[in-house]
Amino acid sequence: MTANLATYSVVLTYSAMAVYVIAFISFALDMAKRSGDVRVAEGADRGADVAATASKRQAKTVATVQGGTVVLERVEAPVKSGSGRGGGSRFERVGMAMTILALVLHVGAVVLRGIAADRVPWGNMFEFSLTGTALIIAIFLLVQLWQNLKFLGVFITGLTIILLGIATVNYYVPVVPLQPALQSYWLVLHVFVAISGTGFFALGAGLAVSQLVQTYRLGHSGAAKKLRFMETLPDADRLEVLTYRVLLVGFVLWTFTLIAGAIWAERAWGRYWGWDTKEVWTFIIWVIYAGYIHARATRGWRGARSSWLALIGFGAVMFNFSVVNVFFKGLHSYSGL
């Protein structure tokens, strides 16, 4: 029974990956359509200007009689203004629908893996990857209730496909019992919050990339034509503010992760801090994001500098996930590989 559930979990994982690919393609096509819409809008604006000029030239003087007095009026033809881009293209809507469908399959895979293991499904690298990517997608969808960030769909679904692909090919292991040190309620709390923080860091990284591209487009005239779709996104300043707000949430969650990890370490090994490789890199990530928040709040860092620092922080997160967890030996070596 356990083996069957684990097998079904893998089937759902591959199914979710296939739907994520459809979502990724849809979001990419939406970006291409944005470029086309900008060209059409520019043409419409030029046409409107020509029409306005022509209407002024064709304006004529009309004589009317008001109360026995002849009044001369200059009458001009009305000018129609072009309509802006609506609430998302068909490709964007398809991308969101496919992302939601993929998340349902993805969550199903997580749940079946957990039932098969009879515990929370993040006891090794494969399970951590499976649950972590599901939370990244869930956070991306939930954030839409606060701010329209659908333009990050390409980045988020692409990152999820890559991480799931690596997990299924390189990290998969059969269901096994937890090691003694992991048999604690702190596993549920500590790791879940860490994964949630990683989800916000991923979203912040996508916004930071968008901010850098927007800044580059505005600073290089040649790039403006190649990156027309960026005109439909928020401006660079707004993207930088959104990056800061999202990363602030991630930083709070990561701070809790660091504190909870120290408490768990004291319960499991009798000390709060032991300079284990995983502990060190968790602290390095915290320092980078703390520096990002401090520099932006007190040193006046804005624009590209803060975005690059945000990306350095996410790079440290990915290094911690993909290298430290697998290749470094220590008390936190629970990859199961």
Coordinates of C-alpha atoms in Angstrom, one line a residue:
M1 CA 0.0 0.0 0.0
T2 CA 2.8 2.4 0.9
A3 CA 4.7 1.7 -2.3
N4 CA 1.5 2.2 -4.4
L5 CA 0.8 5.6 -2.8
A6 CA 4.4 6.6 -3.4
T7 CA 4.1 5.6 -7.0
Y8 CA 0.9 7.5 -7.4
S9 CA 2.6 10.5 -5.9
V10 CA 5.3 10.3 -8.5
V11 CA 2.7 10.1 -11.3
L12 CA 1.0 13.2 -10.0
T13 CA 4.3 15.0 -9.8
Y14 CA 5.1 14.3 -13.5
S15 CA 1.5 15.3 -14.4
A16 CA 1.9 18.6 -12.5
M17 CA 5.2 19.2 -14.3
A18 CA 3.5 18.7 -17.7
V19 CA 0.8 21.2 -16.8
Y20 CA 3.4 23.6 -15.5
V21 CA 5.0 23.5 -18.9
I22 CA 1.7 24.5 -20.5
A23 CA 1.4 27.3 -18.0
F24 CA 5.0 28.4 -18.7
I25 CA 4.4 28.5 -22.5
S26 CA 1.1 30.4 -22.0
F27 CA 2.8 33.1 -19.8
A28 CA 5.6 33.3 -22.4
L29 CA 3.1 33.8 -25.2
D30 CA 1.4 36.5 -23.0
M31 CA 4.7 38.4 -22.9
A32 CA 5.0 38.2 -26.6
K33 CA 1.4 39.5 -27.0
R34 CA 2.3 42.4 -24.7
S35 CA 5.0 43.4 -27.1
G36 CA 2.5 43.3 -30.0
D37 CA -0.1 45.3 -28.0
V38 CA 2.5 48.0 -27.3
R39 CA 3.2 48.3 -31.1
V40 CA -0.5 48.5 -31.9
A41 CA -1.0 51.1 -29.2
E42 CA 1.9 53.2 -30.5
G43 CA 0.4 53.0 -34.0
A44 CA -3.0 53.9 -32.6
D45 CA -1.6 56.9 -30.8
R46 CA 0.1 58.2 -33.9
G47 CA -3.1 57.7 -35.8
A48 CA -5.0 59.6 -33.2
D49 CA -2.6 62.5 -33.4
V50 CA -3.0 62.6 -37.2
A51 CA -6.8 62.4 -36.8
A52 CA -6.8 65.2 -34.3
T53 CA -4.7 67.4 -36.6
A54 CA -6.9 66.7 -39.5
S55 CA -10.1 67.4 -37.5
K56 CA -8.7 70.8 -36.5
R57 CA -7.9 71.6 -40.2
Q58 CA -11.4 70.6 -41.2
A59 CA -13.1 72.6 -38.4
K60 CA -15.5 75.2 -39.8
T61 CA -17.3 78.2 -38.5
V62 CA -21.0 77.8 -38.0
A63 CA -23.4 80.8 -37.5
T64 CA -26.3 80.4 -35.1
V65 CA -29.0 82.8 -34.0
Q66 CA -29.4 83.2 -30.2
G67 CA -32.0 85.8 -29.0
G68 CA -31.9 87.7 -32.2
T69 CA -28.0 87.9 -32.2
V70 CA -25.9 86.1 -34.7
V71 CA -23.2 84.0 -32.9
L72 CA -20.2 82.5 -34.7
E73 CA -18.9 79.2 -33.4
R74 CA -15.9 77.1 -34.4
V75 CA -17.0 73.4 -34.5
E76 CA -14.4 70.6 -34.5
A77 CA -15.0 66.9 -35.1
P78 CA -14.6 64.7 -32.0
V79 CA -11.4 62.7 -31.6
K80 CA -11.7 59.1 -30.4
S81 CA -9.0 57.9 -28.0
G82 CA -7.5 54.5 -28.2
S83 CA -8.3 52.0 -25.5
G84 CA -5.7 50.6 -23.2
R85 CA -4.8 47.0 -22.5
G86 CA -7.6 45.2 -20.6
G87 CA -7.4 42.9 -17.6
G88 CA -5.1 40.3 -19.0
S89 CA -4.8 38.5 -22.3
R90 CA -6.2 35.1 -23.1
F91 CA -2.8 33.6 -22.8
E92 CA -2.4 35.1 -19.3
R93 CA -5.7 33.6 -18.2
V94 CA -4.8 30.2 -19.6
G95 CA -1.5 30.4 -17.8
M96 CA -3.2 31.2 -14.5
A97 CA -5.7 28.4 -15.0
M98 CA -3.0 25.9 -15.8
T99 CA -1.0 27.0 -12.8
I100 CA -3.9 26.4 -10.5
L101 CA -4.6 23.0 -12.1
A102 CA -0.9 22.1 -11.8
L103 CA -0.9 23.1 -8.1
V104 CA -3.9 20.9 -7.4
L105 CA -2.0 17.9 -8.9
H106 CA 1.2 19.0 -7.1
V107 CA -0.5 19.2 -3.7
G108 CA -2.0 15.8 -4.4
A109 CA 1.5 14.4 -4.9
V110 CA 2.6 16.0 -1.6
V111 CA -0.3 14.6 0.3
L112 CA 0.1 11.1 -1.1
R113 CA 3.8 11.1 -0.3
G114 CA 3.0 12.2 3.3
I115 CA 0.4 9.5 3.7
A116 CA 2.8 6.9 2.3
A117 CA 5.5 8.0 4.7
D118 CA 3.0 8.5 7.6
R119 CA 4.6 11.8 8.4
V120 CA 5.1 15.3 7.0
P121 CA 6.6 15.0 3.5
W122 CA 9.9 16.9 3.9
G123 CA 12.2 14.5 5.5
N124 CA 14.7 14.3 2.6
M125 CA 15.8 16.4 -0.4
F126 CA 13.1 14.9 -2.8
E127 CA 10.3 15.6 -0.3
F128 CA 11.7 19.0 0.6
S129 CA 11.8 19.9 -3.2
L130 CA 8.3 18.6 -3.8
T131 CA 6.8 20.5 -0.9
G132 CA 8.9 23.6 -1.4
T133 CA 8.0 24.1 -5.0
A134 CA 4.3 23.6 -4.2
L135 CA 4.5 26.4 -1.6
I136 CA 6.3 28.7 -4.1
I137 CA 3.4 28.3 -6.5
A138 CA 0.8 28.7 -3.7
I139 CA 2.5 31.9 -2.5
F140 CA 2.6 33.2 -6.1
L141 CA -1.2 32.6 -6.4
L142 CA -2.1 34.0 -3.0
V143 CA -0.1 37.2 -3.6
Q144 CA -2.4 38.0 -6.5
L145 CA -5.1 38.8 -3.9
W146 CA -2.8 41.7 -2.8
Q147 CA -1.1 42.7 -6.0
N148 CA -1.3 41.7 -9.6
L149 CA 2.0 40.0 -10.2
K150 CA 0.9 37.6 -13.0
F151 CA 3.7 38.9 -15.1
L152 CA 6.0 36.8 -12.9
G153 CA 4.3 33.6 -14.1
V154 CA 7.1 32.8 -16.6
F155 CA 9.8 33.1 -13.8
I156 CA 7.9 31.2 -11.1
T157 CA 6.6 28.4 -13.3
G158 CA 10.0 28.1 -15.0
L159 CA 11.8 27.9 -11.7
T160 CA 9.3 25.3 -10.4
I161 CA 9.8 23.1 -13.5
I162 CA 13.6 23.2 -13.1
L163 CA 13.5 22.4 -9.4
L164 CA 11.0 19.6 -9.8
G165 CA 13.0 18.2 -12.8
I166 CA 16.2 18.1 -10.7
A167 CA 14.4 16.6 -7.7
T168 CA 12.7 13.8 -9.7
V169 CA 15.9 12.9 -11.6
N170 CA 18.6 13.4 -9.0
Y171 CA 17.0 13.4 -5.5
Y172 CA 14.3 10.8 -5.6
V173 CA 14.5 8.2 -2.8
P174 CA 11.9 5.6 -1.6
V175 CA 9.9 6.3 1.4
V176 CA 12.0 5.7 4.6
P177 CA 11.5 6.4 8.3
L178 CA 12.8 9.6 9.7
Q179 CA 16.2 9.7 11.4
P180 CA 15.9 10.1 15.2
A181 CA 17.0 13.7 15.3
L182 CA 14.1 14.6 12.9
Q183 CA 11.4 12.9 14.9
S184 CA 10.2 16.1 16.5
Y185 CA 7.3 18.5 16.2
W186 CA 10.0 21.1 15.4
L187 CA 10.3 19.4 12.0
V188 CA 6.8 20.5 11.1
L189 CA 7.3 24.1 12.3
H190 CA 10.9 24.9 11.5
V191 CA 11.0 23.4 8.0
F192 CA 7.6 24.6 6.9
V193 CA 8.4 28.2 7.9
A194 CA 11.8 27.9 6.1
I195 CA 10.1 26.7 2.9
S196 CA 7.5 29.5 3.1
G197 CA 10.3 32.0 3.5
T198 CA 12.0 30.5 0.5
G199 CA 8.8 31.0 -1.5
F200 CA 8.8 34.8 -0.7
F201 CA 12.5 35.0 -1.5
A202 CA 11.8 33.4 -5.0
L203 CA 9.0 35.9 -5.6
G204 CA 11.3 38.7 -4.6
A205 CA 14.0 37.5 -6.9
G206 CA 11.5 37.5 -9.8
L207 CA 10.6 41.1 -9.0
A208 CA 14.2 42.1 -8.7
V209 CA 15.0 40.7 -12.1
S210 CA 12.0 42.6 -13.5
Q211 CA 13.3 45.8 -11.9
L212 CA 16.7 45.3 -13.4
V213 CA 15.3 44.7 -16.9
Q214 CA 13.1 47.7 -16.6
T215 CA 16.0 49.9 -15.5
Y216 CA 18.1 48.6 -18.4
R217 CA 15.3 49.2 -20.9
L218 CA 15.0 52.8 -19.7
G219 CA 18.7 53.4 -19.8
H220 CA 19.4 52.0 -23.3
S221 CA 17.4 53.3 -26.3
G222 CA 18.2 50.2 -28.3
A223 CA 16.8 47.9 -25.6
A224 CA 13.5 49.8 -25.5
K225 CA 12.4 48.3 -28.8
K226 CA 13.5 44.8 -28.0
L227 CA 11.8 44.8 -24.6
R228 CA 8.5 46.5 -25.5
F229 CA 6.5 44.1 -23.3
M230 CA 8.1 45.8 -20.2
E231 CA 6.0 48.9 -20.9
T232 CA 3.0 47.0 -19.7
L233 CA 4.7 46.2 -16.4
P234 CA 5.0 48.5 -13.4
D235 CA 7.8 51.1 -13.6
A236 CA 11.2 50.4 -12.1
D237 CA 10.5 52.3 -8.8
R238 CA 7.3 50.4 -8.2
L239 CA 9.0 47.1 -8.9
E240 CA 11.7 48.0 -6.4
V241 CA 9.1 48.8 -3.7
L242 CA 7.3 45.5 -4.4
T243 CA 10.6 43.6 -4.1
Y244 CA 11.3 45.2 -0.8
R245 CA 7.8 44.4 0.6
V246 CA 7.9 40.8 -0.5
L247 CA 11.4 40.2 0.8
L248 CA 10.5 41.8 4.1
V249 CA 7.9 39.1 4.7
G250 CA 10.5 36.4 3.6
F251 CA 13.0 37.9 6.0
V252 CA 10.6 37.7 9.0
L253 CA 9.9 34.1 8.2
W254 CA 13.7 33.3 7.8
T255 CA 14.4 35.0 11.2
F256 CA 11.9 32.7 12.8
T257 CA 13.5 29.8 11.0
L258 CA 16.9 30.7 12.4
I259 CA 15.5 31.0 16.0
A260 CA 13.5 27.8 15.8
G261 CA 16.4 25.9 14.4
A262 CA 18.6 27.0 17.3
I263 CA 15.9 25.9 19.8
W264 CA 15.5 22.6 18.0
A265 CA 19.3 22.1 18.0
E266 CA 19.4 22.6 21.8
R267 CA 16.7 19.9 22.2
A268 CA 18.3 17.5 19.8
W269 CA 22.1 18.0 20.4
G270 CA 22.3 19.9 23.6
R271 CA 23.6 23.2 22.1
Y272 CA 22.0 26.2 20.3
W273 CA 24.8 26.7 17.9
G274 CA 27.6 24.5 16.7
W275 CA 28.9 26.1 13.4
D276 CA 27.5 23.2 11.4
T277 CA 27.6 24.0 7.6
K278 CA 23.8 24.2 7.3
E279 CA 23.6 26.5 10.4
V280 CA 26.3 28.8 9.0
W281 CA 24.7 29.1 5.6
T282 CA 21.3 29.8 7.1
F283 CA 22.9 32.6 9.1
I284 CA 24.7 33.9 5.9
I285 CA 21.4 34.1 4.1
W286 CA 19.9 36.0 7.1
V287 CA 22.8 38.4 7.1
I288 CA 22.5 39.1 3.4
Y289 CA 18.8 39.9 3.6
A290 CA 19.3 41.9 6.8
G291 CA 22.0 43.9 5.0
Y292 CA 19.5 44.4 2.1
I293 CA 16.8 45.8 4.4
H294 CA 19.3 47.9 6.4
A295 CA 21.0 49.4 3.3
R296 CA 17.6 50.3 1.7
A297 CA 16.2 51.8 4.9
T298 CA 19.2 53.7 6.3
R299 CA 21.7 54.0 3.5
G300 CA 19.3 55.1 0.8
W301 CA 20.0 52.2 -1.5
R302 CA 17.5 52.2 -4.3
G303 CA 17.1 50.8 -7.8
A304 CA 19.6 48.4 -9.3
R305 CA 22.0 48.2 -6.3
S306 CA 19.2 46.9 -4.0
S307 CA 17.9 44.5 -6.6
W308 CA 21.4 43.0 -7.2
L309 CA 21.7 42.5 -3.4
A310 CA 18.3 40.8 -3.4
L311 CA 19.5 38.4 -6.1
I312 CA 22.7 37.7 -4.2
G313 CA 20.5 36.7 -1.3
F314 CA 18.4 34.3 -3.5
G315 CA 21.6 32.9 -5.0
A316 CA 22.7 32.1 -1.4
V317 CA 19.3 30.4 -0.8
M318 CA 19.7 28.2 -3.9
F319 CA 23.3 27.4 -3.0
N320 CA 22.1 26.4 0.5
F321 CA 19.4 24.2 -1.1
S322 CA 21.3 22.6 -3.9
V323 CA 24.9 22.4 -2.7
V324 CA 25.0 22.5 1.1
N325 CA 22.2 20.0 1.5
V326 CA 23.7 17.5 -0.8
F327 CA 27.5 17.8 -0.9
F328 CA 28.4 19.1 2.6
K329 CA 28.5 16.7 5.5
G330 CA 27.3 17.5 9.0
L331 CA 24.5 17.1 11.5
H332 CA 22.1 18.4 8.9
S333 CA 23.0 15.9 6.2
Y334 CA 19.5 14.5 5.7
S335 CA 19.4 14.5 1.9
G336 CA 18.8 10.7 1.9
L337 CA 21.0 10.3 -1.3

